[in-house]
Coordinates of C-alpha atoms in Angstrom, one line a residue:
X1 CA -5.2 33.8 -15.9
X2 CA -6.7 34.6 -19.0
X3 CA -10.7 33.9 -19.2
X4 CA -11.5 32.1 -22.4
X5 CA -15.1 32.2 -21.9
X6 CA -14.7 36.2 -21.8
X7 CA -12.6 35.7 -25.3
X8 CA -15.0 33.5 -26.9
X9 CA -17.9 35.9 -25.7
X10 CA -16.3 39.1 -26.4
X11 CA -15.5 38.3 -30.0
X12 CA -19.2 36.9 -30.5
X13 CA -19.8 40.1 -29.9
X14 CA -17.8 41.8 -31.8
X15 CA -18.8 40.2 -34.5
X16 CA -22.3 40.6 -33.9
X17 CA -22.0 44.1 -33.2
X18 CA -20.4 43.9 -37.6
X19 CA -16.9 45.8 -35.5
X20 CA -13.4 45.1 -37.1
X21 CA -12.1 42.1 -35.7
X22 CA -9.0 43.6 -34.3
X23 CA -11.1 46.0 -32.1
X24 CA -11.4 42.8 -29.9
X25 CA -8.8 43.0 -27.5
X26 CA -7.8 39.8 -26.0
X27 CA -6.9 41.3 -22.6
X28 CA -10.4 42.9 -21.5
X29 CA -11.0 42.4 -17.8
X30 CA -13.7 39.5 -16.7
X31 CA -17.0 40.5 -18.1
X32 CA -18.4 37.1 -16.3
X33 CA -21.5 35.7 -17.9
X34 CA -23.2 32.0 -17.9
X35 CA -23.6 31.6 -22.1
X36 CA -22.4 28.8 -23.2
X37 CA -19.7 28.9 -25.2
X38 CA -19.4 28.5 -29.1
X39 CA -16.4 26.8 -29.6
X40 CA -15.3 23.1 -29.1
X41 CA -14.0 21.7 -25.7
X42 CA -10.7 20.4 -27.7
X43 CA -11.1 24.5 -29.4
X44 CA -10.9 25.3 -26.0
X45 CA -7.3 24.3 -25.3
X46 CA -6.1 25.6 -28.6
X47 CA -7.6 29.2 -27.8
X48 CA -6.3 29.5 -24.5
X49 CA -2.8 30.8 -24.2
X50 CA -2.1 29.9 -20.4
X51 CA -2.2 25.9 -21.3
X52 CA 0.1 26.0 -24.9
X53 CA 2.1 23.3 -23.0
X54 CA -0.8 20.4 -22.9
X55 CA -1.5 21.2 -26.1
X56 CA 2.4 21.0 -27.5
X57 CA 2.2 17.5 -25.4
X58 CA -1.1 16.3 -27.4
X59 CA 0.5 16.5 -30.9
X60 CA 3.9 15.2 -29.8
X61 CA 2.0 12.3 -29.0
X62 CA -0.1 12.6 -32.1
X63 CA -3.6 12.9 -30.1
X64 CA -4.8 15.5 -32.5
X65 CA -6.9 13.2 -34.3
X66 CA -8.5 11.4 -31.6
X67 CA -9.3 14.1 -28.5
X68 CA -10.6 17.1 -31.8
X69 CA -13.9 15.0 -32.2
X70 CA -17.7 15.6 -31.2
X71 CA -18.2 13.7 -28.4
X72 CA -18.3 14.9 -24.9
X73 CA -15.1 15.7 -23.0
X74 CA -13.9 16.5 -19.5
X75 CA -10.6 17.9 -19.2
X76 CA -8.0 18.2 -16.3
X77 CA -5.6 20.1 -17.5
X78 CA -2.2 21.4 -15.9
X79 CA -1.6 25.5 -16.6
X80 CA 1.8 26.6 -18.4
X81 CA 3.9 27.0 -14.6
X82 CA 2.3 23.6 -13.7
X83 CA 3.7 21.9 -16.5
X84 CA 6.9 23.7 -16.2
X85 CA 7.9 22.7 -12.7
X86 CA 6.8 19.0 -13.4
X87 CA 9.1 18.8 -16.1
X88 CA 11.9 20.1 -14.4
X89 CA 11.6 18.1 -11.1
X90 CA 11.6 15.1 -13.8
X91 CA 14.7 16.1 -15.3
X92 CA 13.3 16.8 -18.9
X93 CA 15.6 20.1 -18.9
X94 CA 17.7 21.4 -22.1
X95 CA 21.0 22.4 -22.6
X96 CA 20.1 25.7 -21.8
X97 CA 18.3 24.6 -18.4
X98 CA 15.0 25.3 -19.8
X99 CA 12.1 22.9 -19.0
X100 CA 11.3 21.2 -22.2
X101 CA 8.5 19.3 -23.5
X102 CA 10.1 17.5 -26.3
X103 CA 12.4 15.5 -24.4
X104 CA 9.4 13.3 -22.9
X105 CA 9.8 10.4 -24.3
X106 CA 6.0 9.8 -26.8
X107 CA 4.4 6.7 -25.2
X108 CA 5.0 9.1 -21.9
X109 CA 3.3 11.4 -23.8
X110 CA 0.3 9.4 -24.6
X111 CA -0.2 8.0 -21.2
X112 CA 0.4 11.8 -19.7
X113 CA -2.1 13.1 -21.7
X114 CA -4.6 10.4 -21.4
X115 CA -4.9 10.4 -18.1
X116 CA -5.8 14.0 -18.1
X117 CA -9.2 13.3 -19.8
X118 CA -12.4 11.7 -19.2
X119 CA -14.2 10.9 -22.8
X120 CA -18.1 10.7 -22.6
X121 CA -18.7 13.0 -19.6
X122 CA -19.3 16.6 -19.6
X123 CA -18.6 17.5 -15.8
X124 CA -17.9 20.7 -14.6
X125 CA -17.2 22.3 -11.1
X126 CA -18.7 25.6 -10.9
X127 CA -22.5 26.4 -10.7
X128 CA -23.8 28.7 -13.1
X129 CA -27.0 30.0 -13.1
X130 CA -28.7 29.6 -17.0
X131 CA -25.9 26.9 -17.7
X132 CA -27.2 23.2 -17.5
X133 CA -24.3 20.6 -17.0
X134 CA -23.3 17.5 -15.2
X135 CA -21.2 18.6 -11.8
X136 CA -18.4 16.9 -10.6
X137 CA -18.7 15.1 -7.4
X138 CA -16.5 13.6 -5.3
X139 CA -15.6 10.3 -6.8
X140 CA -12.9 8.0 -8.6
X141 CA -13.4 8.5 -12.5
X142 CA -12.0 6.1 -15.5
X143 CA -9.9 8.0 -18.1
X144 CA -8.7 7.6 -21.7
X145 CA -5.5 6.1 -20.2
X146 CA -7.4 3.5 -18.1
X147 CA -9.0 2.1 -21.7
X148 CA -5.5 1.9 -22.8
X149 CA -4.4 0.1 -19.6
X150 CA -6.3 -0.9 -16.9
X151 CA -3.7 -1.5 -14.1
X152 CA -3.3 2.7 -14.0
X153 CA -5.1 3.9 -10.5
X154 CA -8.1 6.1 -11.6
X155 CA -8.5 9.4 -11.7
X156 CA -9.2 10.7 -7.9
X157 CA -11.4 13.7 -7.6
X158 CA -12.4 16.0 -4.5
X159 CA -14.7 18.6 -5.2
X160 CA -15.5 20.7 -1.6
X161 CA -17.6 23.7 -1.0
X162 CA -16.9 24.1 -5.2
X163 CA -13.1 23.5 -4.9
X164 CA -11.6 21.2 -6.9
X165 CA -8.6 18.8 -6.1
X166 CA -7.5 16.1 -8.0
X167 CA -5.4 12.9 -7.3
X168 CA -4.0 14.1 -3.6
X169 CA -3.6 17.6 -4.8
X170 CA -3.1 19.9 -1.8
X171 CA -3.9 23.0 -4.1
X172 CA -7.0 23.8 -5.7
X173 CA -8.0 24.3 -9.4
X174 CA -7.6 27.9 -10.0
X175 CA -10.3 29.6 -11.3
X176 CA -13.9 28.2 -13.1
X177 CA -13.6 25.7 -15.8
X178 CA -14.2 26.8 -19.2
X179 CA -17.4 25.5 -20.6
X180 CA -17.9 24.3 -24.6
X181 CA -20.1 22.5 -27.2
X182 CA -19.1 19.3 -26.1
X183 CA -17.5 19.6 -22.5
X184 CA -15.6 21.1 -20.1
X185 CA -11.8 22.6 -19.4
X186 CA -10.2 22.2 -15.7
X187 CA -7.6 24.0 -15.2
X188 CA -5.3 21.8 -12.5
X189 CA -2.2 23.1 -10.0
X190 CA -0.9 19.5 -10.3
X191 CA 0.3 17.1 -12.8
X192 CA -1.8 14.2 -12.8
X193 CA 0.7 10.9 -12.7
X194 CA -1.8 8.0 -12.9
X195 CA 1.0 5.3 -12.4
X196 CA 0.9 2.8 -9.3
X197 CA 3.6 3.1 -7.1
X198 CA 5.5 1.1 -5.4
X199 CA 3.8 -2.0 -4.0
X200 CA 3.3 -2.9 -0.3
X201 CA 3.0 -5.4 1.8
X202 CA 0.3 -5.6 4.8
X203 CA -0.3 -8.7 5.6
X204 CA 0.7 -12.4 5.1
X205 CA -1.9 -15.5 5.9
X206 CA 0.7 -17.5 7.9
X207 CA 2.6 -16.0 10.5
X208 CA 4.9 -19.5 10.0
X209 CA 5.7 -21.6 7.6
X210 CA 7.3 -24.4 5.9
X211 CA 9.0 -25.3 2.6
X212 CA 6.4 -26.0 -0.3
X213 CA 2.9 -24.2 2.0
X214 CA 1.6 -21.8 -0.4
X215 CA 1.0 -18.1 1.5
X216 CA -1.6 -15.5 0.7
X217 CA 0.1 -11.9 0.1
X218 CA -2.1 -9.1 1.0
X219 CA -1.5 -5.4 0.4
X220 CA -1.5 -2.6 -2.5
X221 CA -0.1 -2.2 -5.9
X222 CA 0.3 -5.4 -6.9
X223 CA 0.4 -4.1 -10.6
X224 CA 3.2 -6.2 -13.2
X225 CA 4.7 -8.3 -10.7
X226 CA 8.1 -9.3 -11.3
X227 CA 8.5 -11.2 -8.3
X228 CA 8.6 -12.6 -4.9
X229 CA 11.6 -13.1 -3.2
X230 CA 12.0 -15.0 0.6
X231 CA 15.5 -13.2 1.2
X232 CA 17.2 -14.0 -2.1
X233 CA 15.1 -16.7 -3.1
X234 CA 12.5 -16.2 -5.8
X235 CA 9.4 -18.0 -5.3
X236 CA 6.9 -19.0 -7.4
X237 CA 3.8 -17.0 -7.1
X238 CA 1.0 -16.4 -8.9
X239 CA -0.4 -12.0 -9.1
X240 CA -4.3 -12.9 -8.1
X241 CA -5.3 -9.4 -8.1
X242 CA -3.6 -5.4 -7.1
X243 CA -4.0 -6.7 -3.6
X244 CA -3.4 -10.2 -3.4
X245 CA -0.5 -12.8 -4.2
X246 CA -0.1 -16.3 -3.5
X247 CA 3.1 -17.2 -3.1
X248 CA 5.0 -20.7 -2.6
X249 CA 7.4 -20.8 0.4
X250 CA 11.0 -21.9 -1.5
X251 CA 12.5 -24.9 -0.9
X252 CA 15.4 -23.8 0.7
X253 CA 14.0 -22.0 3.4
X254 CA 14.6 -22.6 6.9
X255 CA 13.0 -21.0 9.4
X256 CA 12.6 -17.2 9.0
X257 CA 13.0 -14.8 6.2
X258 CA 12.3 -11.1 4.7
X259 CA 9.7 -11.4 1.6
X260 CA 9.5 -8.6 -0.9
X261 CA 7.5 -8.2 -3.7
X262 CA 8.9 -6.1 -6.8
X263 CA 6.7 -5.2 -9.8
X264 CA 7.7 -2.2 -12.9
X265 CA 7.0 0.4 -10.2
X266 CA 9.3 -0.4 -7.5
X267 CA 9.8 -3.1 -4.2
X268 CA 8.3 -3.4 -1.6
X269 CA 9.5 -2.9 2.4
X270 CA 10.1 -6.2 3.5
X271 CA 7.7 -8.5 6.0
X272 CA 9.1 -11.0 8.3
X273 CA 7.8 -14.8 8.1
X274 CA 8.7 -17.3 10.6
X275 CA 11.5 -16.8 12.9
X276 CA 14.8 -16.2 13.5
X277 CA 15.8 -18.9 15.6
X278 CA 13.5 -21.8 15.9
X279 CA 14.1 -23.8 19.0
X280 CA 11.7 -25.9 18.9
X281 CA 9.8 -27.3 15.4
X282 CA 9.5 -30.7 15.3
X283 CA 12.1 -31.2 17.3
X284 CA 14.0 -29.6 20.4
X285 CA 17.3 -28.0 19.5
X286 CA 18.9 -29.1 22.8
X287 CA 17.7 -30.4 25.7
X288 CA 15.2 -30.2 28.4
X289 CA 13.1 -31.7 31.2
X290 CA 9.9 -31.4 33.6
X291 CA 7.9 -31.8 36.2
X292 CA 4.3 -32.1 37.8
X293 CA 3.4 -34.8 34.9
X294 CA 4.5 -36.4 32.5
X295 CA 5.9 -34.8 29.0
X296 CA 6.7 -35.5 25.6
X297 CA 8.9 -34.4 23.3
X298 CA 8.2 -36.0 19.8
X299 CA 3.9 -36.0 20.2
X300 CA 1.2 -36.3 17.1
X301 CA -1.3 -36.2 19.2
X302 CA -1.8 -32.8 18.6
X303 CA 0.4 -30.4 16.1
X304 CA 0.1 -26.8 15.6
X305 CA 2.1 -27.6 12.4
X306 CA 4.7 -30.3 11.0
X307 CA 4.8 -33.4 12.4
X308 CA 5.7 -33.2 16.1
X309 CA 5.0 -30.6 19.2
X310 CA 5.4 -30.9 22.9
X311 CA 2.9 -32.3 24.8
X312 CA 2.9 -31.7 29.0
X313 CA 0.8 -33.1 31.5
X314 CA 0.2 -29.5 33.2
X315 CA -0.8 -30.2 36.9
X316 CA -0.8 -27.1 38.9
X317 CA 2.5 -25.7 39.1
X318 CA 4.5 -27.8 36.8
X319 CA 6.5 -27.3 34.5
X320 CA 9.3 -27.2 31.8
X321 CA 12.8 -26.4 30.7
X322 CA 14.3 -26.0 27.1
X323 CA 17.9 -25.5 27.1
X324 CA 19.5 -24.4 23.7
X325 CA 22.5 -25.5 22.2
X326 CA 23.0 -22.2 20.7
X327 CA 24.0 -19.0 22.7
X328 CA 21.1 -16.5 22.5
X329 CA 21.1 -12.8 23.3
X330 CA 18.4 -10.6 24.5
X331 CA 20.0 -7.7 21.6
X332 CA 18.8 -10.0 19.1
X333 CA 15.6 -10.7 19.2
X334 CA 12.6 -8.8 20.0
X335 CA 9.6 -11.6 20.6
X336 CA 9.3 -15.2 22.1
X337 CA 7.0 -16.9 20.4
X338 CA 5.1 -20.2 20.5
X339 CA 1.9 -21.7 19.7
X340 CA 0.4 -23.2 22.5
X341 CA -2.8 -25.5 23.2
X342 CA -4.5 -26.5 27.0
X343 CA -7.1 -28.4 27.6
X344 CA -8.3 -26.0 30.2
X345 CA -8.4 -22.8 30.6
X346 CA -5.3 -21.7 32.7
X347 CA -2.2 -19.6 32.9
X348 CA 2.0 -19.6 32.4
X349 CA 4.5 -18.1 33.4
X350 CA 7.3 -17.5 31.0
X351 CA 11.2 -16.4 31.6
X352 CA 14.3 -16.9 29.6
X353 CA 16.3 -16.5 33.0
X354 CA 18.0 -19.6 33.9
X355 CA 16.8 -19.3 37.7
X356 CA 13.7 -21.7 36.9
X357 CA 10.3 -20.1 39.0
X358 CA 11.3 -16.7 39.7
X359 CA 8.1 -15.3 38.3
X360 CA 9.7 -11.7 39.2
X361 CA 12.0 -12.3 36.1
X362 CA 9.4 -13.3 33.8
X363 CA 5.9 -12.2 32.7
X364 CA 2.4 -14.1 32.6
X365 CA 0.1 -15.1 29.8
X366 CA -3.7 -16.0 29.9
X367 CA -4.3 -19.2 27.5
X368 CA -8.1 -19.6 25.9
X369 CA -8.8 -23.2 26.0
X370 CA -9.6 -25.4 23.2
X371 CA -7.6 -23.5 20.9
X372 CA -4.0 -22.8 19.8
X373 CA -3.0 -19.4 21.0
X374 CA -0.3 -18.0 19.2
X375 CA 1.5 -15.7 21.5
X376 CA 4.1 -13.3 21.0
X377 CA 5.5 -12.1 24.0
X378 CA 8.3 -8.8 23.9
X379 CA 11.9 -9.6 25.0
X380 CA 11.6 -6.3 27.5
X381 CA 8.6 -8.3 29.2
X382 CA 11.5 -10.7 30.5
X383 CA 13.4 -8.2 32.2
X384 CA 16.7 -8.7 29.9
X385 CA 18.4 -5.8 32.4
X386 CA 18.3 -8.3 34.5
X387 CA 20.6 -10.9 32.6
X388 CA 23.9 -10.7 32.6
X389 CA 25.6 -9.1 29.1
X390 CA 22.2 -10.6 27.9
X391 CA 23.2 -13.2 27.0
X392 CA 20.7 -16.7 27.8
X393 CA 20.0 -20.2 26.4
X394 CA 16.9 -21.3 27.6
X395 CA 13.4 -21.2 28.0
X396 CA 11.3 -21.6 31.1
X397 CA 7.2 -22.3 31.2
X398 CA 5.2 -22.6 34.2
X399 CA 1.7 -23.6 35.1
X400 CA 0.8 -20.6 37.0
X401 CA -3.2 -21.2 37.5
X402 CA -3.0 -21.5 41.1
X403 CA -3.8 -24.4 41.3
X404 CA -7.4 -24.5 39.9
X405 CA -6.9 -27.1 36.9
X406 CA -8.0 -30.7 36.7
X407 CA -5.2 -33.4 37.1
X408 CA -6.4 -34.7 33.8
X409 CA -4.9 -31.3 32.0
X410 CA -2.7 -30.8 29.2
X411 CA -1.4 -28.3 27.3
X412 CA 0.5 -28.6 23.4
X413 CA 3.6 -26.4 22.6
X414 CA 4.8 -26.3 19.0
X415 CA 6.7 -23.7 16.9
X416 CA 8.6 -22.2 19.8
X417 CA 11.5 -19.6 19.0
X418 CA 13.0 -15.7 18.4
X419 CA 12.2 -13.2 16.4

């Protein structure tokens, strides 16, 4: 790579030195040197032959005019072969197969360029002795595309041990920066692409729900929403910020579905809400019974949510039975899940086998008491080898204390069912 600082030095000299200006020859080797430079940081680009293709990009987009002024500049900027190889793997290739700048379209341009340079600064990486500078530090920085529009990510910076690495580069700058009158030139391995990407889910505030309860969306890149869809539903949602959305559950939805959230930049991988099969909400799909005290099916004495949810007199070792009038299998669904309230602190035992109290088919949970415990327990924690072709249809819960629970006990089930 070509060392403009050398040029700019060289020539100075030349011309100090009263020599014809074509004795200066533009290929001398590195002389090195700390002087600052007499030329302009925008003079910079236009002197230095390795990055002609940023500076064909700044007057396509007609940036001239506001990037050739006095104030202080930091540039990133991409070499020549950089350049190249983004456009190609971008497709902006001519009809000869030749990378070309031209076919970007100009708002492209503008936002490409932009997002390159950081107006007001003058930050540079290397230390040179006799040359007094801001250094660039490890750090997000705002550029002239984030005063254009805010909802672009900012401009990521690594400086290590003098390396510089920009935006998730895993190569580093090559070579110093050039130093000027009013800033400083990077010179990048990487194409600096300041757009969001797709958006993603991570979380949502209700692991169930019901038609009309408004959800909180949390994750990344919520930037331009489009919208948010439960399955093929569109809901009505309101973008808080990049990583929130409050969403309200459609009115057609049942019991379980995949929400997405698309914006410009792409969709996001779904996340499950509620479940597949509820089997019991406010009701029990089917039928069942007890024993060891008394139960109730329909109770709103104490509701995890909705109207209804079971409520059992749990002496030690009782229990119940759910049957479903649907045929279930074990291939599925990959959770059992309930919310569940005792009065005391005890423990069940749940199977989906249909021989009731074989605790060797089933698998034991410790409930916190006072509380509704939300559990999710794994379909291979029920031993579905054990079932024939898989296939089951109810649901078993024991009181499995031993016995050290207060007649007086009682446990809550609500929201019972598959995922």
């Amino acid at each position: 790579m070509k060392n403009i600082y050398n040029k700019v030095k060289h020539i100075a000299v030349c011309v100090f030195l009263v020599v014809a200006a074509s004795s200066c020859d533009n290929d001398i080797p590195d002389i090195g040197g700390a002087q600052q430079n007499y030329n302009t940081a925008y003079g910079l680009l236009l002197a230095n032959s390795n990055l002609t293709t940023f500076v064909k990009a700044i007057e396509l987009a007609g940036l001239e005019s506001t990037l050739n002024t006095a104030d202080d500049y930091t540039y990133f900027v991409p070499s020549d072969a950089t350049f190249s190889t983004y456009l190609v793997d971008n497709g902006y290739v001519n009809d000869l197969g030749y990378p070309d700048i031209n076919l970007v379209p100009v708002d492209d341009l503008k936002q490409l360029v932009l997002s390159h340079v950081v107006k007001g600064v003058k930050k540079r990486v290397g230390q040179l002795e006799g040359v007094e500078a801001d250094y660039l530090t490890t750090g997000d920085y705002a550029t002239m595309a984030n005063a254009v529009n805010p909802d672009l990510y900012l401009l990521s910076i690594n400086v290590t041990n003098g390396v510089l690495k920009v935006n998730g580069s895993d190569k580093e700058a090559p070579g110093l920066d050039y130093y000027a009158t009013n800033g400083f030139v990077n010179v990048l391995s990487n194409v600096i692409e300041l757009t969001p990407p797709a958006p993603a889910i991570t979380s949502l505030s209700q692991v169930l729900a019901s038609a009309g309860d408004v959800i909180t969306i949390t994750g990344q890149n919520f930037v331009k929403v489009k919208s948010v869809k439960f399955g093929s539903t569109e809901a009505t949602f309101t973008a808080v910020s990049k990583t929130e959305i409050k969403a309200t559950v459609p009115a057609d939805f049942d019991s379980y579905a995949l929400i997405v959230v698309e914006t410009e930049f792409g969709v996001s991988a779904p996340s499950s809400i509620g479940l597949k099969y509820l089997l019991y909400e406010d009701s029990l799909k089917g039928w069942g019974w007890g024993w060891g005290g008394d139960i109730t099916w329909e109770s709103t004495e104490n509701v995890s949510r909705g109207t209804y949810a079971i409520k059992k007199v749990a002496e030690a070792w009782s229990g119940l039975f759910m049957h479903s009038d649907l045929a279930l299998n074990t291939a599925d669904y990959q959770f059992v899940k309930m919310s569940i309230f005792p009065t005391e602190s005890t423990k069940i035992m749940v199977t989906i086998n249909s021989d009731t109290g074989d605790s060797s088919k089933g698998t034991t949970v410790t409930l916190i008491p006072g509380q509704w415990n939300n559990i999710s327990i794994p379909i291979s924690d029920l031993h579905p080898d054990l079932i024939p072709g898989g296939n089951f249809d109810s649901v078993f819960i024991q009181e499995f204390s031993g016995g050290t629970i207060t007649p007086s006990s009682v446990i809550y089930i609500d929201d019972l069912g598959f995922l």
